[in-house]
């Protein structure tokens, strides 16, 4: 939970980057063990602990649903969310064409992907 605390502290020390503090909501994502290519747990240290990392987009959606964030957004009239995973650095955040497409078709959920040429 060190990362969560540091992120919150970073936002506070930077005055929420100009956003009203009441408009910034934090929730914790679950951590999952890191496995090597043979599915063995990777040690984090000599002390016996295993390395862990945030669980990815699926886990972040579960964490969002389990937190009070969705209820807070609903209460404030938020009608849609746009989520971009960190594994998709070329994605256009809040792409107006994609969001308009989704709204026009009244989609509950959509995913925009680009096929990779190189798997790595």
Short mmCIF file of N, CA, C and O in Angstrom, two decimals:
data_model
loop_
_atom_site.label_atom_id
_atom_site.label_comp_id
_atom_site.label_asym_id
_atom_site.label_seq_id
_atom_site.Cartn_x
_atom_site.Cartn_y
_atom_site.Cartn_z
N UNK A 1 0.81 -1.21 0.00
CA UNK A 1 0.00 0.00 0.00
C UNK A 1 0.85 1.27 0.00
O UNK A 1 0.34 2.36 0.08
N UNK A 2 2.15 1.07 -0.11
CA UNK A 2 3.06 2.21 -0.15
C UNK A 2 2.78 3.05 -1.40
O UNK A 2 2.75 4.28 -1.33
N UNK A 3 2.57 2.39 -2.54
CA UNK A 3 2.33 3.12 -3.78
C UNK A 3 1.09 3.99 -3.66
O UNK A 3 1.10 5.16 -4.05
N UNK A 4 0.01 3.44 -3.13
CA UNK A 4 -1.23 4.20 -2.97
C UNK A 4 -0.99 5.45 -2.12
O UNK A 4 -1.37 6.56 -2.50
N UNK A 5 -0.32 5.26 -1.00
CA UNK A 5 -0.03 6.39 -0.11
C UNK A 5 0.81 7.45 -0.82
O UNK A 5 0.54 8.64 -0.71
N UNK A 6 1.80 7.00 -1.56
CA UNK A 6 2.67 7.96 -2.28
C UNK A 6 1.91 8.72 -3.36
O UNK A 6 2.15 9.90 -3.57
N UNK A 7 1.03 8.05 -4.05
CA UNK A 7 0.23 8.72 -5.08
C UNK A 7 -0.66 9.78 -4.44
O UNK A 7 -0.72 10.92 -4.91
N UNK A 8 -1.34 9.42 -3.37
CA UNK A 8 -2.20 10.39 -2.68
C UNK A 8 -1.38 11.58 -2.19
O UNK A 8 -1.76 12.74 -2.40
N UNK A 9 -0.25 11.30 -1.56
CA UNK A 9 0.62 12.39 -1.07
C UNK A 9 1.11 13.27 -2.22
O UNK A 9 1.19 14.49 -2.08
N UNK A 10 1.42 12.66 -3.36
CA UNK A 10 1.90 13.42 -4.53
C UNK A 10 0.80 14.36 -5.03
O UNK A 10 1.07 15.52 -5.35
N UNK A 11 -0.42 13.87 -5.09
CA UNK A 11 -1.53 14.73 -5.52
C UNK A 11 -1.75 15.87 -4.52
O UNK A 11 -1.95 17.02 -4.93
N UNK A 12 -1.70 15.57 -3.25
CA UNK A 12 -1.90 16.60 -2.24
C UNK A 12 -0.79 17.65 -2.30
O UNK A 12 -1.06 18.85 -2.30
N UNK A 13 0.47 17.19 -2.40
CA UNK A 13 1.58 18.14 -2.42
C UNK A 13 1.60 18.98 -3.69
O UNK A 13 2.21 20.04 -3.73
N UNK A 14 0.91 18.54 -4.73
CA UNK A 14 0.82 19.29 -5.98
C UNK A 14 -0.56 19.93 -6.16
O UNK A 14 -0.96 20.23 -7.29
N UNK A 15 -1.25 20.13 -5.04
CA UNK A 15 -2.56 20.79 -5.04
C UNK A 15 -3.50 20.16 -6.07
O UNK A 15 -4.22 20.86 -6.79
N UNK A 16 -3.48 18.83 -6.13
CA UNK A 16 -4.35 18.06 -7.02
C UNK A 16 -4.25 18.52 -8.48
O UNK A 16 -5.19 18.39 -9.25
N UNK A 17 -3.08 19.09 -8.82
CA UNK A 17 -2.79 19.54 -10.19
C UNK A 17 -3.87 20.47 -10.72
O UNK A 17 -4.25 20.43 -11.89
N UNK A 18 -4.36 21.33 -9.82
CA UNK A 18 -5.33 22.34 -10.21
C UNK A 18 -6.78 21.89 -10.16
O UNK A 18 -7.67 22.71 -10.38
N UNK A 19 -7.01 20.63 -9.90
CA UNK A 19 -8.39 20.14 -9.80
C UNK A 19 -8.92 20.37 -8.39
O UNK A 19 -8.15 20.30 -7.43
N UNK A 20 -10.21 20.60 -8.24
CA UNK A 20 -10.77 20.68 -6.89
C UNK A 20 -10.57 19.34 -6.18
O UNK A 20 -10.82 18.28 -6.78
N UNK A 21 -10.13 19.37 -4.95
CA UNK A 21 -9.85 18.13 -4.20
C UNK A 21 -11.08 17.22 -4.16
O UNK A 21 -10.95 16.00 -4.21
N UNK A 22 -12.26 17.80 -4.10
CA UNK A 22 -13.48 16.98 -4.04
C UNK A 22 -13.74 16.22 -5.34
O UNK A 22 -14.53 15.29 -5.38
N UNK A 23 -13.06 16.63 -6.44
CA UNK A 23 -13.23 15.97 -7.73
C UNK A 23 -12.21 14.85 -7.96
O UNK A 23 -12.24 14.21 -9.00
N UNK A 24 -11.32 14.65 -7.01
CA UNK A 24 -10.29 13.61 -7.15
C UNK A 24 -10.60 12.50 -6.16
O UNK A 24 -10.69 12.73 -4.96
N UNK A 25 -10.79 11.29 -6.68
CA UNK A 25 -11.14 10.14 -5.85
C UNK A 25 -10.05 9.08 -6.02
O UNK A 25 -9.64 8.79 -7.14
N UNK A 26 -9.59 8.53 -4.93
CA UNK A 26 -8.58 7.48 -4.96
C UNK A 26 -9.19 6.18 -4.46
O UNK A 26 -10.03 6.18 -3.57
N UNK A 27 -8.78 5.09 -5.06
CA UNK A 27 -9.16 3.77 -4.56
C UNK A 27 -7.98 2.85 -4.77
O UNK A 27 -7.14 3.08 -5.64
N UNK A 28 -7.91 1.81 -3.94
CA UNK A 28 -6.75 0.91 -4.01
C UNK A 28 -7.04 -0.29 -4.89
O UNK A 28 -8.09 -0.90 -4.81
N UNK A 29 -6.07 -0.59 -5.72
CA UNK A 29 -6.13 -1.75 -6.59
C UNK A 29 -5.48 -2.93 -5.87
O UNK A 29 -4.49 -2.74 -5.16
N UNK A 30 -6.02 -4.11 -6.06
CA UNK A 30 -5.42 -5.28 -5.42
C UNK A 30 -4.07 -5.60 -6.07
O UNK A 30 -3.82 -5.27 -7.22
N UNK A 31 -3.24 -6.23 -5.29
CA UNK A 31 -1.92 -6.63 -5.76
C UNK A 31 -1.94 -8.14 -6.00
O UNK A 31 -2.60 -8.88 -5.28
N UNK A 32 -1.20 -8.57 -7.00
CA UNK A 32 -1.11 -9.99 -7.31
C UNK A 32 0.36 -10.40 -7.38
O UNK A 32 1.22 -9.58 -7.71
N UNK A 33 0.65 -11.65 -7.07
CA UNK A 33 2.04 -12.12 -7.12
C UNK A 33 2.58 -12.07 -8.55
O UNK A 33 1.85 -12.26 -9.51
N UNK A 34 3.87 -11.84 -8.65
CA UNK A 34 4.55 -11.84 -9.96
C UNK A 34 5.16 -13.22 -10.16
O UNK A 34 5.86 -13.74 -9.29
N UNK A 35 4.90 -13.78 -11.33
CA UNK A 35 5.41 -15.11 -11.67
C UNK A 35 6.44 -15.00 -12.79
O UNK A 35 6.35 -14.12 -13.65
N UNK A 36 7.41 -15.92 -12.79
CA UNK A 36 8.36 -15.96 -13.90
C UNK A 36 7.76 -16.78 -15.04
O UNK A 36 6.61 -17.22 -14.97
N UNK A 37 8.53 -16.98 -16.11
CA UNK A 37 8.02 -17.68 -17.29
C UNK A 37 7.66 -19.15 -17.01
O UNK A 37 6.94 -19.77 -17.77
N UNK A 38 8.14 -19.68 -15.90
CA UNK A 38 7.81 -21.06 -15.51
C UNK A 38 6.72 -21.10 -14.43
O UNK A 38 6.49 -22.12 -13.81
N UNK A 39 6.10 -19.96 -14.19
CA UNK A 39 5.03 -19.81 -13.21
C UNK A 39 5.48 -20.00 -11.76
O UNK A 39 4.73 -20.44 -10.91
N UNK A 40 6.75 -19.68 -11.48
CA UNK A 40 7.26 -19.70 -10.11
C UNK A 40 7.14 -18.29 -9.54
O UNK A 40 7.36 -17.30 -10.24
N UNK A 41 6.80 -18.22 -8.27
CA UNK A 41 6.73 -16.92 -7.61
C UNK A 41 8.11 -16.28 -7.58
O UNK A 41 9.11 -16.95 -7.29
N UNK A 42 8.18 -15.01 -7.89
CA UNK A 42 9.46 -14.30 -7.85
C UNK A 42 9.67 -13.70 -6.47
O UNK A 42 8.78 -13.02 -5.94
N UNK A 43 10.83 -13.94 -5.86
CA UNK A 43 11.10 -13.35 -4.55
C UNK A 43 11.36 -11.85 -4.69
O UNK A 43 11.94 -11.40 -5.67
N UNK A 44 10.87 -11.11 -3.72
CA UNK A 44 11.11 -9.67 -3.71
C UNK A 44 12.39 -9.34 -2.98
O UNK A 44 13.08 -8.39 -3.29
N UNK A 45 12.66 -10.13 -1.95
CA UNK A 45 13.84 -9.86 -1.13
C UNK A 45 14.31 -11.17 -0.50
O UNK A 45 13.65 -12.20 -0.61
N UNK A 46 15.41 -11.10 0.17
CA UNK A 46 15.93 -12.28 0.85
C UNK A 46 15.11 -12.63 2.08
O UNK A 46 15.25 -13.70 2.64
N UNK A 47 14.24 -11.71 2.49
CA UNK A 47 13.44 -11.92 3.69
C UNK A 47 12.26 -12.86 3.50
O UNK A 47 11.50 -13.10 4.42
N UNK A 48 12.07 -13.38 2.30
CA UNK A 48 11.02 -14.36 2.08
C UNK A 48 9.75 -13.81 1.45
O UNK A 48 8.89 -14.58 1.08
N UNK A 49 9.62 -12.51 1.33
CA UNK A 49 8.42 -11.95 0.71
C UNK A 49 8.49 -12.16 -0.80
O UNK A 49 9.56 -12.27 -1.39
N UNK A 50 7.31 -12.24 -1.43
CA UNK A 50 7.26 -12.40 -2.87
C UNK A 50 6.89 -11.08 -3.53
O UNK A 50 6.12 -10.28 -2.98
N UNK A 51 7.43 -10.88 -4.71
CA UNK A 51 7.16 -9.65 -5.47
C UNK A 51 5.69 -9.61 -5.89
O UNK A 51 5.10 -10.64 -6.22
N UNK A 52 5.12 -8.42 -5.85
CA UNK A 52 3.73 -8.23 -6.25
C UNK A 52 3.62 -6.99 -7.11
O UNK A 52 4.45 -6.10 -7.05
N UNK A 53 2.57 -6.97 -7.93
CA UNK A 53 2.30 -5.83 -8.80
C UNK A 53 0.80 -5.62 -8.88
O UNK A 53 0.02 -6.55 -8.59
N UNK A 54 0.37 -4.43 -9.26
CA UNK A 54 -1.07 -4.21 -9.45
C UNK A 54 -1.60 -5.22 -10.46
O UNK A 54 -0.92 -5.61 -11.41
N UNK A 55 -2.84 -5.64 -10.26
CA UNK A 55 -3.42 -6.73 -11.03
C UNK A 55 -3.81 -6.43 -12.46
O UNK A 55 -4.30 -7.30 -13.15
N UNK A 56 -3.66 -5.22 -12.95
CA UNK A 56 -4.02 -4.92 -14.33
C UNK A 56 -5.39 -4.29 -14.44
O UNK A 56 -6.07 -4.02 -13.45
N UNK A 57 -5.82 -4.08 -15.68
CA UNK A 57 -7.07 -3.37 -15.93
C UNK A 57 -8.26 -4.08 -15.31
O UNK A 57 -9.13 -3.45 -14.70
N UNK A 58 -8.34 -5.39 -15.45
CA UNK A 58 -9.47 -6.14 -14.88
C UNK A 58 -9.56 -5.97 -13.38
O UNK A 58 -10.65 -5.73 -12.83
N UNK A 59 -8.43 -6.06 -12.71
CA UNK A 59 -8.41 -5.88 -11.26
C UNK A 59 -8.74 -4.45 -10.87
O UNK A 59 -9.38 -4.21 -9.85
N UNK A 60 -8.31 -3.49 -11.69
CA UNK A 60 -8.63 -2.09 -11.35
C UNK A 60 -10.12 -1.84 -11.48
O UNK A 60 -10.70 -1.08 -10.69
N UNK A 61 -10.78 -2.50 -12.44
CA UNK A 61 -12.24 -2.34 -12.57
C UNK A 61 -12.95 -2.97 -11.38
O UNK A 61 -13.93 -2.40 -10.87
N UNK A 62 -12.47 -4.11 -10.92
CA UNK A 62 -13.05 -4.74 -9.72
C UNK A 62 -12.86 -3.84 -8.50
O UNK A 62 -13.79 -3.66 -7.70
N UNK A 63 -11.67 -3.28 -8.37
CA UNK A 63 -11.39 -2.39 -7.23
C UNK A 63 -12.27 -1.14 -7.30
O UNK A 63 -12.78 -0.67 -6.28
N UNK A 64 -12.46 -0.62 -8.49
CA UNK A 64 -13.33 0.54 -8.67
C UNK A 64 -14.76 0.20 -8.24
O UNK A 64 -15.40 0.96 -7.51
N UNK A 65 -15.24 -0.96 -8.66
CA UNK A 65 -16.60 -1.38 -8.31
C UNK A 65 -16.76 -1.62 -6.81
O UNK A 65 -17.82 -1.35 -6.25
N UNK A 66 -15.70 -2.09 -6.15
CA UNK A 66 -15.77 -2.37 -4.72
C UNK A 66 -15.60 -1.11 -3.86
O UNK A 66 -15.92 -1.12 -2.69
N UNK A 67 -15.09 -0.05 -4.46
CA UNK A 67 -14.91 1.20 -3.71
C UNK A 67 -16.19 2.01 -3.77
O UNK A 67 -17.18 1.60 -4.37
N UNK A 68 -16.17 3.17 -3.17
CA UNK A 68 -17.34 4.06 -3.23
C UNK A 68 -17.27 5.01 -4.42
O UNK A 68 -18.15 5.84 -4.61
N UNK A 69 -16.24 4.87 -5.25
CA UNK A 69 -16.02 5.81 -6.35
C UNK A 69 -17.17 5.83 -7.35
O UNK A 69 -17.60 6.91 -7.78
N UNK A 70 -17.68 4.67 -7.75
CA UNK A 70 -18.78 4.64 -8.72
C UNK A 70 -20.03 5.32 -8.16
O UNK A 70 -20.71 6.07 -8.86
N UNK A 71 -20.32 5.06 -6.90
CA UNK A 71 -21.47 5.69 -6.25
C UNK A 71 -21.29 7.21 -6.19
O UNK A 71 -22.23 7.97 -6.48
N UNK A 72 -20.09 7.64 -5.86
CA UNK A 72 -19.82 9.08 -5.82
C UNK A 72 -19.99 9.71 -7.21
O UNK A 72 -20.57 10.79 -7.34
N UNK A 73 -19.51 9.02 -8.24
CA UNK A 73 -19.66 9.54 -9.60
C UNK A 73 -21.13 9.59 -10.01
O UNK A 73 -21.58 10.59 -10.60
N UNK A 74 -21.86 8.53 -9.71
CA UNK A 74 -23.29 8.49 -10.03
C UNK A 74 -24.02 9.64 -9.35
O UNK A 74 -24.84 10.33 -9.98
N UNK A 75 -23.71 9.86 -8.08
CA UNK A 75 -24.35 10.95 -7.32
C UNK A 75 -24.05 12.32 -7.93
O UNK A 75 -24.83 13.25 -7.79
N UNK A 76 -22.90 12.43 -8.59
CA UNK A 76 -22.50 13.72 -9.17
C UNK A 76 -22.89 13.84 -10.64
O UNK A 76 -22.54 14.81 -11.30
N UNK A 77 -23.60 12.85 -11.17
CA UNK A 77 -24.10 12.94 -12.54
C UNK A 77 -23.15 12.46 -13.62
O UNK A 77 -23.38 12.70 -14.81
N UNK A 78 -22.08 11.77 -13.23
CA UNK A 78 -21.16 11.24 -14.24
C UNK A 78 -21.87 10.14 -15.00
O UNK A 78 -22.44 9.23 -14.41
N UNK A 79 -21.84 10.24 -16.33
CA UNK A 79 -22.56 9.29 -17.17
C UNK A 79 -21.67 8.25 -17.84
O UNK A 79 -22.15 7.21 -18.29
N UNK A 80 -20.38 8.56 -17.98
CA UNK A 80 -19.51 7.57 -18.62
C UNK A 80 -18.08 7.69 -18.08
O UNK A 80 -17.70 8.73 -17.54
N UNK A 81 -17.35 6.61 -18.24
CA UNK A 81 -15.94 6.55 -17.84
C UNK A 81 -15.11 6.19 -19.05
O UNK A 81 -15.54 5.43 -19.91
N UNK A 82 -13.91 6.72 -19.10
CA UNK A 82 -12.96 6.33 -20.13
C UNK A 82 -11.71 5.86 -19.40
O UNK A 82 -11.12 6.60 -18.63
N UNK A 83 -11.34 4.61 -19.65
CA UNK A 83 -10.20 4.02 -18.96
C UNK A 83 -9.17 3.60 -19.99
O UNK A 83 -9.50 2.95 -20.98
N UNK A 84 -7.93 4.01 -19.78
CA UNK A 84 -6.83 3.64 -20.67
C UNK A 84 -5.78 2.92 -19.83
O UNK A 84 -5.29 3.47 -18.85
N UNK A 85 -5.46 1.71 -20.21
CA UNK A 85 -4.47 0.94 -19.48
C UNK A 85 -3.06 1.44 -19.77
O UNK A 85 -2.78 1.95 -20.87
N UNK A 86 -2.19 1.29 -18.81
CA UNK A 86 -0.81 1.74 -19.00
C UNK A 86 -0.07 0.91 -20.04
O UNK A 86 0.94 1.34 -20.57
N UNK A 87 -0.61 -0.28 -20.35
CA UNK A 87 0.03 -1.11 -21.37
C UNK A 87 -0.33 -0.65 -22.78
O UNK A 87 0.08 -1.24 -23.76
N UNK A 88 -1.11 0.43 -22.88
CA UNK A 88 -1.54 0.95 -24.16
C UNK A 88 -1.10 2.41 -24.30
O UNK A 88 -1.93 3.32 -24.36
N UNK A 89 0.23 2.66 -24.34
CA UNK A 89 0.72 4.04 -24.30
C UNK A 89 0.39 4.88 -25.52
O UNK A 89 0.45 6.10 -25.47
N UNK A 90 0.02 4.26 -26.63
CA UNK A 90 -0.30 5.02 -27.83
C UNK A 90 -1.78 5.37 -27.94
O UNK A 90 -2.19 6.07 -28.86
N UNK A 91 -2.57 4.90 -26.99
CA UNK A 91 -4.00 5.20 -27.02
C UNK A 91 -4.24 6.69 -26.82
O UNK A 91 -3.58 7.33 -26.02
N UNK A 92 -5.17 7.20 -27.57
CA UNK A 92 -5.54 8.61 -27.44
C UNK A 92 -6.52 8.74 -26.28
O UNK A 92 -7.64 8.24 -26.34
N UNK A 93 -6.10 9.39 -25.24
CA UNK A 93 -6.95 9.55 -24.06
C UNK A 93 -8.16 10.41 -24.40
O UNK A 93 -8.03 11.49 -24.99
N UNK A 94 -9.33 9.93 -24.01
CA UNK A 94 -10.60 10.61 -24.26
C UNK A 94 -10.78 10.97 -25.74
O UNK A 94 -11.20 12.07 -26.08
N UNK A 95 -10.48 10.03 -26.61
CA UNK A 95 -10.63 10.19 -28.06
C UNK A 95 -12.07 10.58 -28.37
O UNK A 95 -12.99 9.79 -28.19
N UNK A 96 -12.31 11.81 -28.83
CA UNK A 96 -13.68 12.27 -29.04
C UNK A 96 -14.44 11.48 -30.10
O UNK A 96 -15.65 11.29 -29.98
N UNK A 97 -13.75 10.98 -31.12
CA UNK A 97 -14.42 10.19 -32.15
C UNK A 97 -14.88 8.85 -31.56
O UNK A 97 -16.03 8.44 -31.75
N UNK A 98 -14.00 8.20 -30.81
CA UNK A 98 -14.36 6.92 -30.20
C UNK A 98 -15.47 7.09 -29.16
O UNK A 98 -16.44 6.33 -29.14
N UNK A 99 -15.35 8.10 -28.31
CA UNK A 99 -16.38 8.33 -27.30
C UNK A 99 -17.72 8.68 -27.95
O UNK A 99 -18.78 8.21 -27.52
N UNK A 100 -17.69 9.49 -29.01
CA UNK A 100 -18.93 9.82 -29.73
C UNK A 100 -19.54 8.60 -30.37
O UNK A 100 -20.77 8.41 -30.35
N UNK A 101 -18.72 7.74 -30.94
CA UNK A 101 -19.17 6.48 -31.53
C UNK A 101 -19.90 5.64 -30.47
O UNK A 101 -21.00 5.13 -30.70
N UNK A 102 -19.29 5.52 -29.30
CA UNK A 102 -19.88 4.74 -28.21
C UNK A 102 -21.21 5.34 -27.76
O UNK A 102 -22.19 4.63 -27.53
N UNK A 103 -21.25 6.66 -27.62
CA UNK A 103 -22.49 7.33 -27.18
C UNK A 103 -23.59 7.20 -28.22
O UNK A 103 -24.74 6.94 -27.89
N UNK A 104 -23.24 7.38 -29.52
CA UNK A 104 -24.24 7.27 -30.58
C UNK A 104 -24.88 5.90 -30.62
O UNK A 104 -26.08 5.77 -30.89
N UNK A 105 -24.09 4.86 -30.37
CA UNK A 105 -24.61 3.50 -30.38
C UNK A 105 -25.15 3.06 -29.02
O UNK A 105 -25.59 1.92 -28.87
N UNK A 106 -25.10 3.97 -28.03
CA UNK A 106 -25.57 3.69 -26.67
C UNK A 106 -24.95 2.41 -26.11
O UNK A 106 -25.61 1.57 -25.51
N UNK A 107 -23.63 2.30 -26.29
CA UNK A 107 -22.91 1.13 -25.81
C UNK A 107 -22.66 1.22 -24.30
O UNK A 107 -22.33 2.29 -23.80
N UNK A 108 -22.80 0.11 -23.61
CA UNK A 108 -22.47 0.07 -22.19
C UNK A 108 -20.97 -0.05 -21.99
O UNK A 108 -20.43 0.40 -20.99
N UNK A 109 -20.30 -0.69 -22.94
CA UNK A 109 -18.87 -0.92 -22.81
C UNK A 109 -18.28 -1.10 -24.20
O UNK A 109 -18.91 -1.68 -25.08
N UNK A 110 -17.09 -0.59 -24.41
CA UNK A 110 -16.41 -0.76 -25.69
C UNK A 110 -14.91 -0.76 -25.45
O UNK A 110 -14.43 -0.21 -24.46
N UNK A 111 -14.17 -1.36 -26.35
CA UNK A 111 -12.72 -1.43 -26.23
C UNK A 111 -12.11 -1.14 -27.59
O UNK A 111 -12.48 -1.76 -28.59
N UNK A 112 -11.20 -0.20 -27.62
CA UNK A 112 -10.51 0.15 -28.86
C UNK A 112 -9.12 -0.47 -28.79
O UNK A 112 -8.38 -0.24 -27.84
N UNK A 113 -8.76 -1.27 -29.80
CA UNK A 113 -7.47 -1.93 -29.81
C UNK A 113 -6.78 -1.73 -31.15
O UNK A 113 -7.41 -1.46 -32.17
N UNK A 114 -5.48 -1.87 -31.13
CA UNK A 114 -4.67 -1.84 -32.34
C UNK A 114 -3.81 -3.10 -32.30
O UNK A 114 -3.18 -3.41 -31.29
N UNK A 115 -3.81 -3.85 -33.40
CA UNK A 115 -3.03 -5.07 -33.45
C UNK A 115 -1.53 -4.75 -33.40
O UNK A 115 -1.07 -3.83 -34.07
N UNK A 116 -0.82 -5.48 -32.59
CA UNK A 116 0.63 -5.30 -32.48
C UNK A 116 1.33 -5.98 -33.64
O UNK A 116 0.95 -7.09 -34.04
N UNK A 117 2.36 -5.35 -34.15
CA UNK A 117 3.19 -5.96 -35.18
C UNK A 117 4.22 -6.86 -34.52
O UNK A 117 4.50 -7.95 -34.97
N UNK A 118 4.76 -6.39 -33.39
CA UNK A 118 5.78 -7.11 -32.65
C UNK A 118 5.21 -7.43 -31.26
O UNK A 118 4.78 -6.51 -30.56
N UNK A 119 5.19 -8.70 -30.85
CA UNK A 119 4.60 -9.03 -29.56
C UNK A 119 5.33 -8.44 -28.36
O UNK A 119 4.82 -8.43 -27.26
N UNK A 120 6.54 -7.95 -28.54
CA UNK A 120 7.29 -7.38 -27.43
C UNK A 120 7.47 -5.92 -27.70
O UNK A 120 7.95 -5.12 -27.15
#
